[in-house]
PDB file of C-alpha atoms in Angstrom:
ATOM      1  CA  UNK A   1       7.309  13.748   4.884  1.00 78.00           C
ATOM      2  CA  UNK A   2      10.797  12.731   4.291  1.00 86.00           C
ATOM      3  CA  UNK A   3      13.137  11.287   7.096  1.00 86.00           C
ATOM      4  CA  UNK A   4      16.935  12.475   7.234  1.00 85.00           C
ATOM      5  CA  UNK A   5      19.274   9.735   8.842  1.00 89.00           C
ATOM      6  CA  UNK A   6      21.520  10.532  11.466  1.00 94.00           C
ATOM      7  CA  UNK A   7      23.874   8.054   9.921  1.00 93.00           C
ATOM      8  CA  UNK A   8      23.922   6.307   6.669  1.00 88.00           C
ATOM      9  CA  UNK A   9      22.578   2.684   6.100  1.00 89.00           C
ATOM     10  CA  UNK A  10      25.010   0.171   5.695  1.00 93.00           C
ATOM     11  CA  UNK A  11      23.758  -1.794   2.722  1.00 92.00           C
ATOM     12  CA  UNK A  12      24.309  -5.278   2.035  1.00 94.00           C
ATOM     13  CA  UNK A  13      22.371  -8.064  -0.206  1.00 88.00           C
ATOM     14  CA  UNK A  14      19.600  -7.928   2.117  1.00 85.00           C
ATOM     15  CA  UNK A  15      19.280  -4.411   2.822  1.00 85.00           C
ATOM     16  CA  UNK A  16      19.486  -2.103  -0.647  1.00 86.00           C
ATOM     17  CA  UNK A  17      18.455   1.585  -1.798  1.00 89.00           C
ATOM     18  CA  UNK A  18      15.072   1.576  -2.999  1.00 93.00           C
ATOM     19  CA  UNK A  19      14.263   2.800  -6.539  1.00 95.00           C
ATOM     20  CA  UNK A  20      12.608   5.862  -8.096  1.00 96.00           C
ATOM     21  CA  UNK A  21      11.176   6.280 -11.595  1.00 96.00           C
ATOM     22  CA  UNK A  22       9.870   9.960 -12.716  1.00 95.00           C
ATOM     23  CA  UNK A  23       7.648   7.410 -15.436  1.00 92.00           C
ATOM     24  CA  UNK A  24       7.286   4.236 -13.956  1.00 94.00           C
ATOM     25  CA  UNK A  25       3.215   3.039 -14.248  1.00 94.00           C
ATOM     26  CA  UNK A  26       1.340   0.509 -13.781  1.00 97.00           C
ATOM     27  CA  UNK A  27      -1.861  -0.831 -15.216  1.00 97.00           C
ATOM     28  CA  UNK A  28      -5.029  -2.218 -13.831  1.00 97.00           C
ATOM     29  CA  UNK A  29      -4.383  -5.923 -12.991  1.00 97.00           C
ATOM     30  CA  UNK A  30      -0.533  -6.097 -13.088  1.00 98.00           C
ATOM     31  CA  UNK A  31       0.901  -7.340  -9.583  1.00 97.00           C
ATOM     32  CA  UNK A  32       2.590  -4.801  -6.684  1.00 98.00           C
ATOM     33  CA  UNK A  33       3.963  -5.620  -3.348  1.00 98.00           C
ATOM     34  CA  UNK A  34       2.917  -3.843   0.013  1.00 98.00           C
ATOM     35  CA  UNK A  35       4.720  -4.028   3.458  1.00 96.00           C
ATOM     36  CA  UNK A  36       4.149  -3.028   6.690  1.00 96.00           C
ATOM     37  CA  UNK A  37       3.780  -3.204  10.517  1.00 95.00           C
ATOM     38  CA  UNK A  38       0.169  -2.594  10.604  1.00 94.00           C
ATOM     39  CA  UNK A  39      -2.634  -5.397  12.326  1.00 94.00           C
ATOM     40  CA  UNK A  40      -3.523  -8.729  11.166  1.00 93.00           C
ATOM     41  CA  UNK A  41      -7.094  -9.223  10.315  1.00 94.00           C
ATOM     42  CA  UNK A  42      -8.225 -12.511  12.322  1.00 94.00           C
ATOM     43  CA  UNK A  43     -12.332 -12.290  10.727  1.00 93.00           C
ATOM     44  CA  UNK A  44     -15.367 -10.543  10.757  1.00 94.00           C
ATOM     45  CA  UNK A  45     -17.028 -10.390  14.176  1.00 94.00           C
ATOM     46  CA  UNK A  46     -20.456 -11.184  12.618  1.00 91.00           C
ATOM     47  CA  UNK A  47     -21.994 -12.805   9.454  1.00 91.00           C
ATOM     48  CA  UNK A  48     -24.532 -10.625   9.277  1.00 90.00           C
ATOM     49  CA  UNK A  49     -21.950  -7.659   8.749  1.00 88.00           C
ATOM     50  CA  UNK A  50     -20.855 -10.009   5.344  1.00 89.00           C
ATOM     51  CA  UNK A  51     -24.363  -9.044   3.751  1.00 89.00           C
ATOM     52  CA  UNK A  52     -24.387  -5.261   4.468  1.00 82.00           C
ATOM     53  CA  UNK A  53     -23.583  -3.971   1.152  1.00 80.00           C
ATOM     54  CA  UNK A  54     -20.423  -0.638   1.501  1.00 81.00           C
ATOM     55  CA  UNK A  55     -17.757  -0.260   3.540  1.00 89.00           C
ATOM     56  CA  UNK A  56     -17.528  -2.481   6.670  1.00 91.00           C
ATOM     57  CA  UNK A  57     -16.652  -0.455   9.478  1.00 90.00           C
ATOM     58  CA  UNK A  58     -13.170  -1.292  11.552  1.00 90.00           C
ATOM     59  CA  UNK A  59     -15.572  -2.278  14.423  1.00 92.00           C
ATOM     60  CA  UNK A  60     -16.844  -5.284  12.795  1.00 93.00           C
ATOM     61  CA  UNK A  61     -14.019  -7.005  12.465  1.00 93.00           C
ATOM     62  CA  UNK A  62     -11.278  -8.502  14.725  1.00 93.00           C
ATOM     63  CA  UNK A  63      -7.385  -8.128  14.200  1.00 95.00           C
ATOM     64  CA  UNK A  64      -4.297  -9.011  15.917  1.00 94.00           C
ATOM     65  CA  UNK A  65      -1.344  -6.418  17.005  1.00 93.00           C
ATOM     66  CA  UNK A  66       1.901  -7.542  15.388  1.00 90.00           C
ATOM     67  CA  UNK A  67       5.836  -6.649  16.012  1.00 92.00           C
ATOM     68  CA  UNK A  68       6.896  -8.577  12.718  1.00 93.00           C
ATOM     69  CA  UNK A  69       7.126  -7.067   9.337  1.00 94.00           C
ATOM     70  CA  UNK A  70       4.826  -8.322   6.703  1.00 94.00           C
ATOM     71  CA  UNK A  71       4.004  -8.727   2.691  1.00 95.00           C
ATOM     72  CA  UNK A  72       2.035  -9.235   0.780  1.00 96.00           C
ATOM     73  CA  UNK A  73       1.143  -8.894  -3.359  1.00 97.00           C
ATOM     74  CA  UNK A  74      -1.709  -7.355  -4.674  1.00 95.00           C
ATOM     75  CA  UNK A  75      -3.071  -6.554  -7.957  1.00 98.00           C
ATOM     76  CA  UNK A  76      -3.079  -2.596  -9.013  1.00 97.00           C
ATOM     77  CA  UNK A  77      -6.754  -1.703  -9.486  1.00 96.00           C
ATOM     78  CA  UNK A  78      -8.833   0.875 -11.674  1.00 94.00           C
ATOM     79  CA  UNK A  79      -8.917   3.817  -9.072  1.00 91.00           C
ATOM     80  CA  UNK A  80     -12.968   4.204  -9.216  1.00 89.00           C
ATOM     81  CA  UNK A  81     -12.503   0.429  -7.358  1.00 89.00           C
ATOM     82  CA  UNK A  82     -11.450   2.317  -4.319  1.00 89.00           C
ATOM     83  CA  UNK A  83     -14.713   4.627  -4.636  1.00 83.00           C
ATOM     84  CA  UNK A  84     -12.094   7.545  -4.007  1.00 80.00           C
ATOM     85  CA  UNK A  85     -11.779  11.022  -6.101  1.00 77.00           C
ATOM     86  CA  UNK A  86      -9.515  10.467  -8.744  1.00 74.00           C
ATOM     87  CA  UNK A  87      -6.760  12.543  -9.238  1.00 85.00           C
ATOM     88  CA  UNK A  88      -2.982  12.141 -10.895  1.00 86.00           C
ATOM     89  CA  UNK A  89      -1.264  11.366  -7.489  1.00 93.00           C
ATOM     90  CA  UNK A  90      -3.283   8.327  -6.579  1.00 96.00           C
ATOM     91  CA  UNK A  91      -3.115   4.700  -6.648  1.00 96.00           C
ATOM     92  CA  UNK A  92      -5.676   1.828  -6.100  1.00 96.00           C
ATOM     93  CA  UNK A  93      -4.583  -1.751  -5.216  1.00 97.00           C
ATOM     94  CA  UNK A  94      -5.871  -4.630  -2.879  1.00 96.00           C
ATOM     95  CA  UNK A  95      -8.287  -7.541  -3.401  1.00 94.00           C
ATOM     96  CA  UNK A  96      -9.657 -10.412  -1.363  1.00 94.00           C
ATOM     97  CA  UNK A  97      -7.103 -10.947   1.696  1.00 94.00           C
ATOM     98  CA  UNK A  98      -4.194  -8.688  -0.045  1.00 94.00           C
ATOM     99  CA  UNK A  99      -4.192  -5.532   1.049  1.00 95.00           C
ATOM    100  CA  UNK A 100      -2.890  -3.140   3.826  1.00 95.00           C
ATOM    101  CA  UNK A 101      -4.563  -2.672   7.312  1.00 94.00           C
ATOM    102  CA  UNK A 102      -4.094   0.038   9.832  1.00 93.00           C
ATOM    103  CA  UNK A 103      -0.355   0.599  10.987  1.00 94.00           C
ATOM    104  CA  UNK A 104       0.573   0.108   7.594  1.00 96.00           C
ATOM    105  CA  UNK A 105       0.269   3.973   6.553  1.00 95.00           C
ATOM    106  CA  UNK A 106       3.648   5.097   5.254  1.00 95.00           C
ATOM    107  CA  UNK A 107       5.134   1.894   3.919  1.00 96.00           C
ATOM    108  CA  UNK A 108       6.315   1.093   0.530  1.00 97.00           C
ATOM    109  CA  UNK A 109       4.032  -0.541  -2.630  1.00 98.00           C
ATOM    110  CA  UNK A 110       6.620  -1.704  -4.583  1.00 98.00           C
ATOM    111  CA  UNK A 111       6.975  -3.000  -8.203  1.00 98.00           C
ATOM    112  CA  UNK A 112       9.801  -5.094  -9.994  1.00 96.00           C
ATOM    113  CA  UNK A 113      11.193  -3.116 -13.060  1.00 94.00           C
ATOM    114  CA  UNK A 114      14.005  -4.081 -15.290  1.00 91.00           C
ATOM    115  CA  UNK A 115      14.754  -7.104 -11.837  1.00 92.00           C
ATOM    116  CA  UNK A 116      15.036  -4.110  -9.273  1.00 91.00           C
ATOM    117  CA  UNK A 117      12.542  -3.567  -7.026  1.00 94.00           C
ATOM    118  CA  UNK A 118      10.683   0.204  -7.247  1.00 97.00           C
ATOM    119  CA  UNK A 119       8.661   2.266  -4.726  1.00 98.00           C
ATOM    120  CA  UNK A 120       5.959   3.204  -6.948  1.00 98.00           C
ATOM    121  CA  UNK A 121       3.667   4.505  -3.997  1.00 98.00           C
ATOM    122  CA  UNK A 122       3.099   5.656  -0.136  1.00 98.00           C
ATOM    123  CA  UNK A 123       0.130   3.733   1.755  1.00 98.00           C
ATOM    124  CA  UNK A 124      -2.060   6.285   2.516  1.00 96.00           C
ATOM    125  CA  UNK A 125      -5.244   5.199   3.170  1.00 94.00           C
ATOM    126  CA  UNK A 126      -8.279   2.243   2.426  1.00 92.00           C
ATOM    127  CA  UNK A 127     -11.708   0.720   3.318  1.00 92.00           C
ATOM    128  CA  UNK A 128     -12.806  -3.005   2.905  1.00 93.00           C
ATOM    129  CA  UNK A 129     -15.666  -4.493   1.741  1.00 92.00           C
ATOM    130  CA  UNK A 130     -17.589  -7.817   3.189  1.00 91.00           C
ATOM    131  CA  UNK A 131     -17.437 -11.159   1.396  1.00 92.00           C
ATOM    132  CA  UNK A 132     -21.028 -11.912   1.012  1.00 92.00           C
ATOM    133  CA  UNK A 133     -21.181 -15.286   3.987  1.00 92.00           C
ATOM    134  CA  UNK A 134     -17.668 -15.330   4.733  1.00 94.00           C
ATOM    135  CA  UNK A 135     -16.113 -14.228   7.935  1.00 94.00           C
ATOM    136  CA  UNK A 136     -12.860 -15.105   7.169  1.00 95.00           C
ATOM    137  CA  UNK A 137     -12.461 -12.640   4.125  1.00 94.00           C
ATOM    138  CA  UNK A 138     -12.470  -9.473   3.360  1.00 94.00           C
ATOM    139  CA  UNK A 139     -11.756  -7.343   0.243  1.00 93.00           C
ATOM    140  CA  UNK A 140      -9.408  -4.510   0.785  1.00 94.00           C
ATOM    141  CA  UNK A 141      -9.385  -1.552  -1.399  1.00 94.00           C
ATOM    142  CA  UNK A 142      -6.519   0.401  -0.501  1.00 96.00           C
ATOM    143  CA  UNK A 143      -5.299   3.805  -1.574  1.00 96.00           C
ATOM    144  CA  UNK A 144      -1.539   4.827  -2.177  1.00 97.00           C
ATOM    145  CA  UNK A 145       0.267   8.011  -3.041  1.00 96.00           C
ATOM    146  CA  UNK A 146       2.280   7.886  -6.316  1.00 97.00           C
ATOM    147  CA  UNK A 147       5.700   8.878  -5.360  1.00 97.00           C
ATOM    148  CA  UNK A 148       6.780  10.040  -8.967  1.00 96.00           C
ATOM    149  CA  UNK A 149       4.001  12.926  -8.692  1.00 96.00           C
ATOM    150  CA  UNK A 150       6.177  14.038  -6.171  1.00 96.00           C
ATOM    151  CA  UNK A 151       9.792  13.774  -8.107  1.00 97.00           C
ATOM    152  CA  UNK A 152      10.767  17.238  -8.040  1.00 97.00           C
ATOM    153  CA  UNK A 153       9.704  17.947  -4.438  1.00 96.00           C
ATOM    154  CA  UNK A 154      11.803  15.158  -3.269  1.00 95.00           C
ATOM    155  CA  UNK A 155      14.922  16.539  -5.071  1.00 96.00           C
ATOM    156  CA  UNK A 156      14.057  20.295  -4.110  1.00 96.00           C
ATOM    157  CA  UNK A 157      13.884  18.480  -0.066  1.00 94.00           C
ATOM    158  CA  UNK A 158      16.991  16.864  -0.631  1.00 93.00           C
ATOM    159  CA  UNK A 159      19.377  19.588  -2.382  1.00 93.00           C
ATOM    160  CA  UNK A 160      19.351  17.726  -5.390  1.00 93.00           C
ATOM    161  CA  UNK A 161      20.807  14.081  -2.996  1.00 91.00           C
ATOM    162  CA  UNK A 162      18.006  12.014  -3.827  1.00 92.00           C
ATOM    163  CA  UNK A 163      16.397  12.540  -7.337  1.00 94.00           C
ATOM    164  CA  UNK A 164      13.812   9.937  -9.587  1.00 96.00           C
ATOM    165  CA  UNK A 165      15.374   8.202 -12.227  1.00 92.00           C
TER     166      UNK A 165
END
């Protein structure tokens, strides 16, 4: 889904245009950035959730709502990591404590190319696994669209306003 402004954005140092690359990529292991609005996780309810082995169900674990806008880095992933179908528009990212929770759908994962900062994908979706004995972790395997699959719908959308580098 793409947004049209009512007005345009006045930019400034701290407010810019975001990036798109038709060929920007990104291998397993090199570092990404992910904001959002979405929850805070606070721990996992139980320790005996830590040694079920698969996904740990929302339920098991506590968060906190949040107003503030957050970060965090993460490390791109091989997608079979996020036990998801592979296909060319996908993404896998996250790790232990860096990752996206829910209310975070639709924000940017960014990258820094040439010292400008990129939108290289759309959080979409994610599970998280349990830290064997540890309530306070979590490992977050988190699933992101690739924007550059969708380069020429975003210019066809816009009339030709907005188009990937």
């Amino acid at each position: 889904m793409l947004i049209k402004l009512k007005k345009s954005i006045p930019f400034s140092r701290r407010a810019l245009p975001i990036c798109l690359f038709k060929n920007v990529t990104a291998a397993p292991g090199n570092l990404a950035a992910a904001t959002g609005y979405g929850i805070i996780f606070e721990g996992v309810k139980n320790i005996d959730s830590t040694l079920k082995k698969g996904f740990l169900p929302e339920d098991d674990m506590n968060f906190n709502r949040t107003t503030l806008l957050h970060e965090t880095p993460l490390k791109i992933q091989d997608i079979n990591h996020c036990k998801t179908f592979a296909t060319n528009n996908k993404i896998c990212a996250g790790g232990i404590m860096h990752g996206t929770t829910p209310g975070d759908s639709g924000g940017p994962l960014l990258l820094v190319r040439n010292n400008r900062w990129v939108q290289y994908g759309i959080t979409s979706y994610g599970n998280y696994e349990s830290v064997p004995n540890d309530v306070k972790k979590v490992s977050d395997r988190g699933v992101y669209i690739k924007v550059s699959a969708y380069c020429d719908w975003i210019k066809d959308k816009t009339s030709g306003d907005i188009k990937c580098q």
